[in-house]
mmCIF file of C-alpha atoms in Angstrom:
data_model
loop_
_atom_site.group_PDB
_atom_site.id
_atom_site.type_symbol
_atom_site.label_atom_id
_atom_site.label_comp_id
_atom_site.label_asym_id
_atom_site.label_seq_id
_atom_site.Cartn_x
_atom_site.Cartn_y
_atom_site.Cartn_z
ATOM 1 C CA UNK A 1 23.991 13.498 -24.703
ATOM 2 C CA UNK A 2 25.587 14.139 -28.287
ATOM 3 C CA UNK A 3 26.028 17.611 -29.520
ATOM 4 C CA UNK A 4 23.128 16.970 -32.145
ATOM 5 C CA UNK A 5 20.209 16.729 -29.262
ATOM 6 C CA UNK A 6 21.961 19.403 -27.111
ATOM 7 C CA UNK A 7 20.801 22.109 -29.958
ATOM 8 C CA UNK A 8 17.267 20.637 -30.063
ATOM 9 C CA UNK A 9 15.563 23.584 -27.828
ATOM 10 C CA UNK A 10 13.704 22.626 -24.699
ATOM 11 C CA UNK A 11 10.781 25.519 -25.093
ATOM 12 C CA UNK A 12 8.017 25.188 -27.419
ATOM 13 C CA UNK A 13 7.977 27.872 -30.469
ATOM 14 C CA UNK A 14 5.817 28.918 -33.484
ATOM 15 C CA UNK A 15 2.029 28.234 -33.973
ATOM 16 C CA UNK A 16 2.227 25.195 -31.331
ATOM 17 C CA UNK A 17 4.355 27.450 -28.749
ATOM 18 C CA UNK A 18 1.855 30.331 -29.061
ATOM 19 C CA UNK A 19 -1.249 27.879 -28.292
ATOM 20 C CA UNK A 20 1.398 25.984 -25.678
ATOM 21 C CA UNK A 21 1.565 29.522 -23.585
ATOM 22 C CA UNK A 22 -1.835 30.357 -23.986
ATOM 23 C CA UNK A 23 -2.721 27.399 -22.150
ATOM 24 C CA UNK A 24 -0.383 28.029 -19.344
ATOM 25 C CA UNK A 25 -1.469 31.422 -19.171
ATOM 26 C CA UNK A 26 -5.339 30.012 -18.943
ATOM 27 C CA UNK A 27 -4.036 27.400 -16.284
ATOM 28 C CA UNK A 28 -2.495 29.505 -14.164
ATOM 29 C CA UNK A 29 -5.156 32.347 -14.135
ATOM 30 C CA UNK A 30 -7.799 29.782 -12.690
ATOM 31 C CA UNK A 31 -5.808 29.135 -9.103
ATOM 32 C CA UNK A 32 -5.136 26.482 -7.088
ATOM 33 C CA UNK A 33 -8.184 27.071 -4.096
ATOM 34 C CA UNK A 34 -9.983 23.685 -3.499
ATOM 35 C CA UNK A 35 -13.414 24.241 -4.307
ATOM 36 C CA UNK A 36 -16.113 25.049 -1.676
ATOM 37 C CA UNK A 37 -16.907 21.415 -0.179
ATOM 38 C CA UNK A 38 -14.845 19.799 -2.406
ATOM 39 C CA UNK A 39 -12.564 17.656 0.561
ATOM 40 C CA UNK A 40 -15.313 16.857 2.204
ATOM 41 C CA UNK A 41 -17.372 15.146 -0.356
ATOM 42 C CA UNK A 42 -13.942 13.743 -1.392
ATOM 43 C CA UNK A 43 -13.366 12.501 2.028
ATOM 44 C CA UNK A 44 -16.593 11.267 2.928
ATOM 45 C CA UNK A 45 -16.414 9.270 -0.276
ATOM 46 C CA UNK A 46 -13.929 7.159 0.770
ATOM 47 C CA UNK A 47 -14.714 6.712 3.800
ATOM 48 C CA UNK A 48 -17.745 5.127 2.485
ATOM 49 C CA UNK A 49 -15.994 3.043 0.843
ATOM 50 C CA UNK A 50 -13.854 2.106 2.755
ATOM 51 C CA UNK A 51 -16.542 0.781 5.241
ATOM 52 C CA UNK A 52 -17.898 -1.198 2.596
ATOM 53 C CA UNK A 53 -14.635 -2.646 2.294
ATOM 54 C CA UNK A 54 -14.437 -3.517 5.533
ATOM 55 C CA UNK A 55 -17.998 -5.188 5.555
ATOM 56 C CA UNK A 56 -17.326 -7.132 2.702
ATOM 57 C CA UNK A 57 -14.051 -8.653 4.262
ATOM 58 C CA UNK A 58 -16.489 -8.976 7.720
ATOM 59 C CA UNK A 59 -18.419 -10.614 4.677
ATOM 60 C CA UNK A 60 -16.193 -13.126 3.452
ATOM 61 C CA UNK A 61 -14.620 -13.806 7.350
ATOM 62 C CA UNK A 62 -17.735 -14.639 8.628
ATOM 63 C CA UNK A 63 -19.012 -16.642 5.688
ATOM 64 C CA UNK A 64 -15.649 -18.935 6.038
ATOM 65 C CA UNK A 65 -16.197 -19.372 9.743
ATOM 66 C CA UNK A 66 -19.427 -20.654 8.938
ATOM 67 C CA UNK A 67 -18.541 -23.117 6.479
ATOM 68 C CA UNK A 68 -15.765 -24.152 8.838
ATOM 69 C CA UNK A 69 -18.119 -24.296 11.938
ATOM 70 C CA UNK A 70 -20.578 -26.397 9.276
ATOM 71 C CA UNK A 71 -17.835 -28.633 8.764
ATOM 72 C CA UNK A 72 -16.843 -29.198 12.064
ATOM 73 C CA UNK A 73 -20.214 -30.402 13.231
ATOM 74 C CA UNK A 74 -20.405 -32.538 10.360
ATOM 75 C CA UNK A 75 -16.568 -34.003 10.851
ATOM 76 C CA UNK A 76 -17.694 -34.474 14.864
ATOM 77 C CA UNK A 77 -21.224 -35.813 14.490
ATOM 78 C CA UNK A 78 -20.068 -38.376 11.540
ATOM 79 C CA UNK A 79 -17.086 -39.006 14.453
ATOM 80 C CA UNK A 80 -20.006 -39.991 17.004
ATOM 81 C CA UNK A 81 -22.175 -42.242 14.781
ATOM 82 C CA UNK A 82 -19.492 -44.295 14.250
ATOM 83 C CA UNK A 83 -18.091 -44.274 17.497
ATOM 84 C CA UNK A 84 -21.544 -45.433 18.967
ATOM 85 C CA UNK A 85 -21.407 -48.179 15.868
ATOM 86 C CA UNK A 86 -18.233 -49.555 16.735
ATOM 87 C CA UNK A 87 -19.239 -49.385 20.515
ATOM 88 C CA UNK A 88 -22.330 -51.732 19.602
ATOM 89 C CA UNK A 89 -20.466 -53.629 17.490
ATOM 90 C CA UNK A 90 -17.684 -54.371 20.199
ATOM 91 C CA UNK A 91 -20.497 -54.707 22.577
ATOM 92 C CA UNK A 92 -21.397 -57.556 20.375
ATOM 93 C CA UNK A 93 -17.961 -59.109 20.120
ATOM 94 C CA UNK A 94 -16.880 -59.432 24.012
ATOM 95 C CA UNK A 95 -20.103 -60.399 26.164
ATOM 96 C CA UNK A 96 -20.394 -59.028 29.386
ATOM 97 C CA UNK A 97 -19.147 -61.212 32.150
ATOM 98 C CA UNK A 98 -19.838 -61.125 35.620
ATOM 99 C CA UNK A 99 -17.081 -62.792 36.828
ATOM 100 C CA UNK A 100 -13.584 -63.466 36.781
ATOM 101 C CA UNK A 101 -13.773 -67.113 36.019
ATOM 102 C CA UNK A 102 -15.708 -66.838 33.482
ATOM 103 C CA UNK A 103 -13.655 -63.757 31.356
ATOM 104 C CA UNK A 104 -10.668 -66.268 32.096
ATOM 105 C CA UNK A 105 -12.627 -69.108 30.645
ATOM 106 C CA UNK A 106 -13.940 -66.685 27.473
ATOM 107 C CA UNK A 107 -10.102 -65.742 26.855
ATOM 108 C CA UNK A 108 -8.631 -69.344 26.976
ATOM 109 C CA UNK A 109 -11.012 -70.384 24.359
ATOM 110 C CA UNK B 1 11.098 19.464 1.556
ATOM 111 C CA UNK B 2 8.869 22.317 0.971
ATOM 112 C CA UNK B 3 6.597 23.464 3.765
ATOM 113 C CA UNK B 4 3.387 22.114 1.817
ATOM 114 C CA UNK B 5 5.249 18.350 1.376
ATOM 115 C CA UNK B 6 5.711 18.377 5.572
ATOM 116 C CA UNK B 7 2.533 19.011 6.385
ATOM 117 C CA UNK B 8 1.386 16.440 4.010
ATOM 118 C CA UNK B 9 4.038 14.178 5.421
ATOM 119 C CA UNK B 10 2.260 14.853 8.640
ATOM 120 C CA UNK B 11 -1.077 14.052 7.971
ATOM 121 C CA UNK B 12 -1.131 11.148 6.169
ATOM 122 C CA UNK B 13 -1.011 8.534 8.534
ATOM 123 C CA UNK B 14 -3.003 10.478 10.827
ATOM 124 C CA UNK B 15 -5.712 10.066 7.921
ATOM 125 C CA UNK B 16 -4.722 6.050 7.895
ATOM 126 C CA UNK B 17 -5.521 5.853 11.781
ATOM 127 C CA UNK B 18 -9.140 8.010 10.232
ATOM 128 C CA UNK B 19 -8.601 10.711 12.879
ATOM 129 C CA UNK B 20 -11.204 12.776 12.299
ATOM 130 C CA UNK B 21 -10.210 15.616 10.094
ATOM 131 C CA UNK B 22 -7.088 14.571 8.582
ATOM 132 C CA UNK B 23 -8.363 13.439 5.179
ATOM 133 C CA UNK B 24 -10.047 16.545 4.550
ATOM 134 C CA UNK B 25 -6.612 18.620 5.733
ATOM 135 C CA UNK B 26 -4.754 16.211 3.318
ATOM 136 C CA UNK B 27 -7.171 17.119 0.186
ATOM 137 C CA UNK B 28 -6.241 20.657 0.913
ATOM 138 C CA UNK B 29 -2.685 20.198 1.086
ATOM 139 C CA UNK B 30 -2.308 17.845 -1.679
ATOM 140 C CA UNK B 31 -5.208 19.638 -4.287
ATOM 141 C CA UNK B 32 -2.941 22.295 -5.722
ATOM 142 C CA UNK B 33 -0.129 18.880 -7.005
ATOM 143 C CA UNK B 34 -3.198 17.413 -8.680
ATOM 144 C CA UNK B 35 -5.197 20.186 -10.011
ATOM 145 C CA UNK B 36 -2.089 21.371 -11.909
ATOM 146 C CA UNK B 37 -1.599 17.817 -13.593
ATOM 147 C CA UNK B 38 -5.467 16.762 -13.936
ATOM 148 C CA UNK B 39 -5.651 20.404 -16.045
ATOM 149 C CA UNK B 40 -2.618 19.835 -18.192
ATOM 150 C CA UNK B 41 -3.555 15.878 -19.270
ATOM 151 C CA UNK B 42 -7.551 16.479 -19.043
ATOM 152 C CA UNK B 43 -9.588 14.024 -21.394
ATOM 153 C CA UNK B 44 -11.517 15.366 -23.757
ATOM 154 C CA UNK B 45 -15.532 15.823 -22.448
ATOM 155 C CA UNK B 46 -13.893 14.897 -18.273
ATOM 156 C CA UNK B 47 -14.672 17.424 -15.883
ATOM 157 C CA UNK B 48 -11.689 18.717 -14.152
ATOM 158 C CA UNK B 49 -13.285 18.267 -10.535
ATOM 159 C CA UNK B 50 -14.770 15.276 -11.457
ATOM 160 C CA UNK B 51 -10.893 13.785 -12.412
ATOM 161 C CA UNK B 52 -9.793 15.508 -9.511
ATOM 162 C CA UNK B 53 -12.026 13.565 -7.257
ATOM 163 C CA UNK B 54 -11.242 10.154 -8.496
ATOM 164 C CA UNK B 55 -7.738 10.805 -8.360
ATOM 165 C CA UNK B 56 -7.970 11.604 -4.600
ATOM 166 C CA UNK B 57 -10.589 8.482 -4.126
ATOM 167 C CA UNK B 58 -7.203 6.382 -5.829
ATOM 168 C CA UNK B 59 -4.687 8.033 -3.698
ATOM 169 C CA UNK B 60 -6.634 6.923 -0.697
ATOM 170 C CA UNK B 61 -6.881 3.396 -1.581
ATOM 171 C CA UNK B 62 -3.712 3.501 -2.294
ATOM 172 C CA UNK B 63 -2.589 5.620 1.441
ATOM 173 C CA UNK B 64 -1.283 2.503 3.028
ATOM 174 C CA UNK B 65 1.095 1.362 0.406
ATOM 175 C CA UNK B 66 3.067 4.673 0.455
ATOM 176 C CA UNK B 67 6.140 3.896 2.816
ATOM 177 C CA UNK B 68 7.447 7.321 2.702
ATOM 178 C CA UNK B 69 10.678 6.764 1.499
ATOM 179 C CA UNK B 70 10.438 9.683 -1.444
ATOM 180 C CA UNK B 71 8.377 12.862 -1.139
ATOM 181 C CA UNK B 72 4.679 12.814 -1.151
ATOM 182 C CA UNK B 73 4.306 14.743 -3.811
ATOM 183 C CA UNK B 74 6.697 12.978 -6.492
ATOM 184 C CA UNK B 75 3.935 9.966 -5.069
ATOM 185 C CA UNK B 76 1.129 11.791 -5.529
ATOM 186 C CA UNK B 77 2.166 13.166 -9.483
ATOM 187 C CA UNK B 78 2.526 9.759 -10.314
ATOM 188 C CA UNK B 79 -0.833 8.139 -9.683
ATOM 189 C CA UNK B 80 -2.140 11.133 -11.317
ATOM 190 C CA UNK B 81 -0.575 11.344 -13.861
ATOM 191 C CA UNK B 82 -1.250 7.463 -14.331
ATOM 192 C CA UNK B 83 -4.885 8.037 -14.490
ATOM 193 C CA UNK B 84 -5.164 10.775 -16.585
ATOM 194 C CA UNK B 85 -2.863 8.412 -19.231
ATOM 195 C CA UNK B 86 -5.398 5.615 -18.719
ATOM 196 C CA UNK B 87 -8.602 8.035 -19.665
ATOM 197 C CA UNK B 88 -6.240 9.599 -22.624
ATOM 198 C CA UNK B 89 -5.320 6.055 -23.774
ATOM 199 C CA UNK B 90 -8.948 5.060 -23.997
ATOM 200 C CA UNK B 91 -9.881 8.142 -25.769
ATOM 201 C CA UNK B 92 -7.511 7.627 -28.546
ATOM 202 C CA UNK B 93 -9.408 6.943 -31.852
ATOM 203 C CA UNK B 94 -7.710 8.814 -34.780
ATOM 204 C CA UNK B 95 -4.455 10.271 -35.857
ATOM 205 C CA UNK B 96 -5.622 12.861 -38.465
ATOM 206 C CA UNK B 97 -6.960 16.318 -38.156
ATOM 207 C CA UNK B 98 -8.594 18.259 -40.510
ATOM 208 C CA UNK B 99 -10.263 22.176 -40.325
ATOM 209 C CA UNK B 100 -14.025 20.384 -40.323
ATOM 210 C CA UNK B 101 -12.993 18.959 -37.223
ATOM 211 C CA UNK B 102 -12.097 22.013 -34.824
ATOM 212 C CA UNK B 103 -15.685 23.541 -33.308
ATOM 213 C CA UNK B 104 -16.002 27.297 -34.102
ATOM 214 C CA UNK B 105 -15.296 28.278 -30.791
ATOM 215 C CA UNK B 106 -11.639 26.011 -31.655
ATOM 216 C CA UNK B 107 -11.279 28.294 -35.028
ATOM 217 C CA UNK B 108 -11.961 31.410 -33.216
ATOM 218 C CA UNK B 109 -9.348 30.528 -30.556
ATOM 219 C CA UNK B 110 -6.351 29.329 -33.285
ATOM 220 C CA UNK B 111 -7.113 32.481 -35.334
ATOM 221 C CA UNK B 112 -6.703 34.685 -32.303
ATOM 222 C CA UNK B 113 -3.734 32.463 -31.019
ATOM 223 C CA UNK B 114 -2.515 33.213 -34.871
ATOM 224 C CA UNK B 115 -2.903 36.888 -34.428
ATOM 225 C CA UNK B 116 -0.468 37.013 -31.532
ATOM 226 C CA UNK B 117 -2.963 37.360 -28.971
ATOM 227 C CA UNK B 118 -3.233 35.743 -25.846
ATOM 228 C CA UNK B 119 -6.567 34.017 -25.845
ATOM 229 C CA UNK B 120 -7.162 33.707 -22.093
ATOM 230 C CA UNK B 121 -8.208 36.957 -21.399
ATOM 231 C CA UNK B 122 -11.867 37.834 -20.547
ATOM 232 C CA UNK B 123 -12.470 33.950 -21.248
ATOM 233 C CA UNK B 124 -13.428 32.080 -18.346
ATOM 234 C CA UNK B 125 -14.059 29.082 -20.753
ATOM 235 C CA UNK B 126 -10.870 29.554 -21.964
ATOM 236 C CA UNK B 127 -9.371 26.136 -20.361
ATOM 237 C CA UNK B 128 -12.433 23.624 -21.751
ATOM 238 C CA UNK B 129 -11.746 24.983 -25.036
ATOM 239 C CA UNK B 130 -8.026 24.996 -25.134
ATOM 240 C CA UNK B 131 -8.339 21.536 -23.438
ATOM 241 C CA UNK B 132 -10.374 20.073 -26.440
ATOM 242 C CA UNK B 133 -7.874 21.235 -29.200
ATOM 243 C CA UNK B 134 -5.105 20.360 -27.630
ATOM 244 C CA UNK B 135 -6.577 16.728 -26.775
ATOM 245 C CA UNK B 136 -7.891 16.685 -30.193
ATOM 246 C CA UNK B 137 -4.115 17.747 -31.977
ATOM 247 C CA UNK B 138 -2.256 15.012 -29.451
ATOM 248 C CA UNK B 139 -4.199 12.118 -31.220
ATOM 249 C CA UNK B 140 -2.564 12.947 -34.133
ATOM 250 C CA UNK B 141 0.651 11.677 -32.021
ATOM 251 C CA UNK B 142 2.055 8.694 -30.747
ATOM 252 C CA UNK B 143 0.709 8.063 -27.350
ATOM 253 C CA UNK B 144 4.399 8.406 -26.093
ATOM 254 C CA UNK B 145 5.016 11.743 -27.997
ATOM 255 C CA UNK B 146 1.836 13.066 -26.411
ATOM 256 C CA UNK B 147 3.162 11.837 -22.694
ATOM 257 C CA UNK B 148 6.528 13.458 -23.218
ATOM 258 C CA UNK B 149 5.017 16.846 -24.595
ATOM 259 C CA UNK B 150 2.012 17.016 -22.087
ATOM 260 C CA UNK B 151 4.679 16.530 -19.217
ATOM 261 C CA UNK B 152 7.521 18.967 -21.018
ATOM 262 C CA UNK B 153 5.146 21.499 -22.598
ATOM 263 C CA UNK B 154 2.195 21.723 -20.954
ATOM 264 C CA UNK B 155 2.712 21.129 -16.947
ATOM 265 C CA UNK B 156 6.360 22.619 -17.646
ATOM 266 C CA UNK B 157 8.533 20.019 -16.280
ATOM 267 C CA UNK B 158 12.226 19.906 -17.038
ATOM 268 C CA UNK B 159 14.062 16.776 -19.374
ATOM 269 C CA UNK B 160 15.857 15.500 -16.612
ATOM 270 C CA UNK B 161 12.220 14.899 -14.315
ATOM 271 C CA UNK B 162 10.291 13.355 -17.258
ATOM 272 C CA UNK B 163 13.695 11.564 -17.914
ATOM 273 C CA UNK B 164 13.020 10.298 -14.245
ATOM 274 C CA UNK B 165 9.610 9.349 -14.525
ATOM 275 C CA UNK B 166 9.514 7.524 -17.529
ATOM 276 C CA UNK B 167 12.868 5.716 -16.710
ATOM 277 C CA UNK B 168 14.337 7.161 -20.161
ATOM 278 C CA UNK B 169 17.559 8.815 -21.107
ATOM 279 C CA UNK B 170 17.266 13.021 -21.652
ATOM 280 C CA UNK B 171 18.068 12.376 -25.448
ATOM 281 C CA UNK B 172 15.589 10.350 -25.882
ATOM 282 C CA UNK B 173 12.811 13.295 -24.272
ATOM 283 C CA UNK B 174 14.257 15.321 -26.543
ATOM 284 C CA UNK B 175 14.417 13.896 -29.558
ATOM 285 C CA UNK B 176 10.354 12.498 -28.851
ATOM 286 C CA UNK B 177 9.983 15.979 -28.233
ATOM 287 C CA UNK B 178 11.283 17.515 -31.573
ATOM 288 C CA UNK B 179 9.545 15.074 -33.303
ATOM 289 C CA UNK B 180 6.505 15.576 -31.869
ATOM 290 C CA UNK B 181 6.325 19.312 -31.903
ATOM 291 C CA UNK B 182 7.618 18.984 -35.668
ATOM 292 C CA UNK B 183 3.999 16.908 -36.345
ATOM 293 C CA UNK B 184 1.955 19.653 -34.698
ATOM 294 C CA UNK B 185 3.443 22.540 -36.638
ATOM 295 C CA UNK B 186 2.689 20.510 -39.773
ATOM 296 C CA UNK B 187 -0.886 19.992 -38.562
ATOM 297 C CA UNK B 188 -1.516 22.904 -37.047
ATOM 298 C CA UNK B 189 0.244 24.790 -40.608
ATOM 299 C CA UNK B 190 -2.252 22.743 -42.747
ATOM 300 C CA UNK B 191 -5.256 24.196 -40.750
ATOM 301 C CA UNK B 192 -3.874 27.996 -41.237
ATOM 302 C CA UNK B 193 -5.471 28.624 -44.256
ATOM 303 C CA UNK B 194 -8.625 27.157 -43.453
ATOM 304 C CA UNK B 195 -8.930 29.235 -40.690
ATOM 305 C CA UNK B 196 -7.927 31.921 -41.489
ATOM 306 C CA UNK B 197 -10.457 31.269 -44.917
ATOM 307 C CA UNK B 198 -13.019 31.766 -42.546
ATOM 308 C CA UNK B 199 -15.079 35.024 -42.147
#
């Protein structure tokens, strides 16, 4: 620090250091005591909201499950229908043969 | 560590867990930090309690990011003194002061401030009133002189903490603060005569 801002004085003087300790003088002659049911209002505040936090993040959680559930069924029943498709149409393709002779016979040709 | 900043140490977490209790014990501990701050940087027409309240509500949102690596308090004078700055900040309208603009009640308290005489006593009201000048004289600052003079003046903090919390050097607090208090004798030396003109 130069020698210049070492003179500047720390404490407040004049009109604005008169109004500067009045003020401090008012602060400190209303205490410090928490008012009468002042924590508990303040604490049952938050814990109000934070259960509404919580709920809305149960909210959002549940919501994305079931989406994602939705979307499973979907991804599995589309899965099915054309499983059973694909079934009938192999059905279609190799005919059922009772014997031996005659799968050898439907493979040779 | 003072006794005050160990108990608060203590309790905090228990509040996290939400042990019954604890939050409440923690507003005791922890209202005489923030009362002292919410009085010295109150916005003009804010209710002290009413501040006071929503600063706790913040510091409790906040509960599990503190990692207790520096003392609660130093923690808890920062978010309120953040929040008081963001009400202040969106108060600020004008930078000039004239006598039509003081109340009567803000004459009568300059004159008797004038007169060398302290104007707390046998005012209960004394704190709203002195509030609302002083609010109304930092808007003829810059919103930095007013930080540095509200921190300096006001809650009584020495250069090297404000130096700290605004991540400045000391000259720089001090020169800010020169400056500033230079403004306010001018303003508060142009309203002399009008109130004092007064009968």
């Amino acid at each position: 620090m130069n020698q210049e801002t070492e003179r500047i004085p720390e404490e407040a003087s004049g009109i604005w250091g008169k109004l500067v300790e009045s003020h401090r003088e008012t602060v400190a002659a209303r205490g410090a005591e928490v008012p009468f049911g002042f924590a508990l209002r303040v604490a049952a505040r938050w814990r109000e909201d934070r259960a509404r936090e919580i709920l809305q993040v149960w909210e959002r959680v549940s919501l994305r499950a079931a989406f994602a559930s939705s979307a499973a069924v979907l991804v599995v029943a589309g899965l099915s229908v054309f499983r059973e498709q694909a079934m009938a149409a192999e059905e279609e393709l190799i005919p059922v043969m009772e014997t031996r002779a005659e799968e050898m016979e439907w493979l040779l040709l | 560590m003072d006794s005050s900043e160990e108990r608060a140490a203590d309790w905090w977490p228990r509040a996290l867990q939400g042990e019954a209790g604890a939050a409440e014990r923690l507003v005791e501990i922890l209202y005489p930090v923030v009362i002292r701050i919410v009085r010295n940087h109150l916005p003009r027409g804010l209710d002290e309690e009413d501040l006071a309240q929503e600063v706790f509500l913040k510091l409790f949102a906040k509960l599990g990011t503190f990692r207790g690596d520096q003392p609660m308090e130093h923690w808890v004078a920062r978010i309120t003194r953040n929040l008081c700055f963001d009400h202040l900040r969106k108060q600020r309208r004008r930078r000039e002061l004239r006598c039509a603009d003081l109340t009567e009640e803000e004459e009568q308290m300059l004159e008797v401030i004038l007169a060398e005489e302290p104007f707390h006593r046998g005012r209960p009201d004394g704190l709203e009133s002195c509030g609302e000048l002083l609010a109304k004289l930092f808007c003829t600052l810059r919103p930095e002189e007013e930080r540095v003079l509200r921190m300096l003046d006001l809650e009584g903090l020495p250069v090297k903490e404000i130096a700290a919390v605004l991540n400045w050097g000391e000259s720089r607090i001090k020169v800010t603060a020169f400056r500033a208090r230079r403004k306010l004798q001018e303003v508060l030396r142009q309203l002399e005569p009008g109130v004092k003109g007064n009968p």
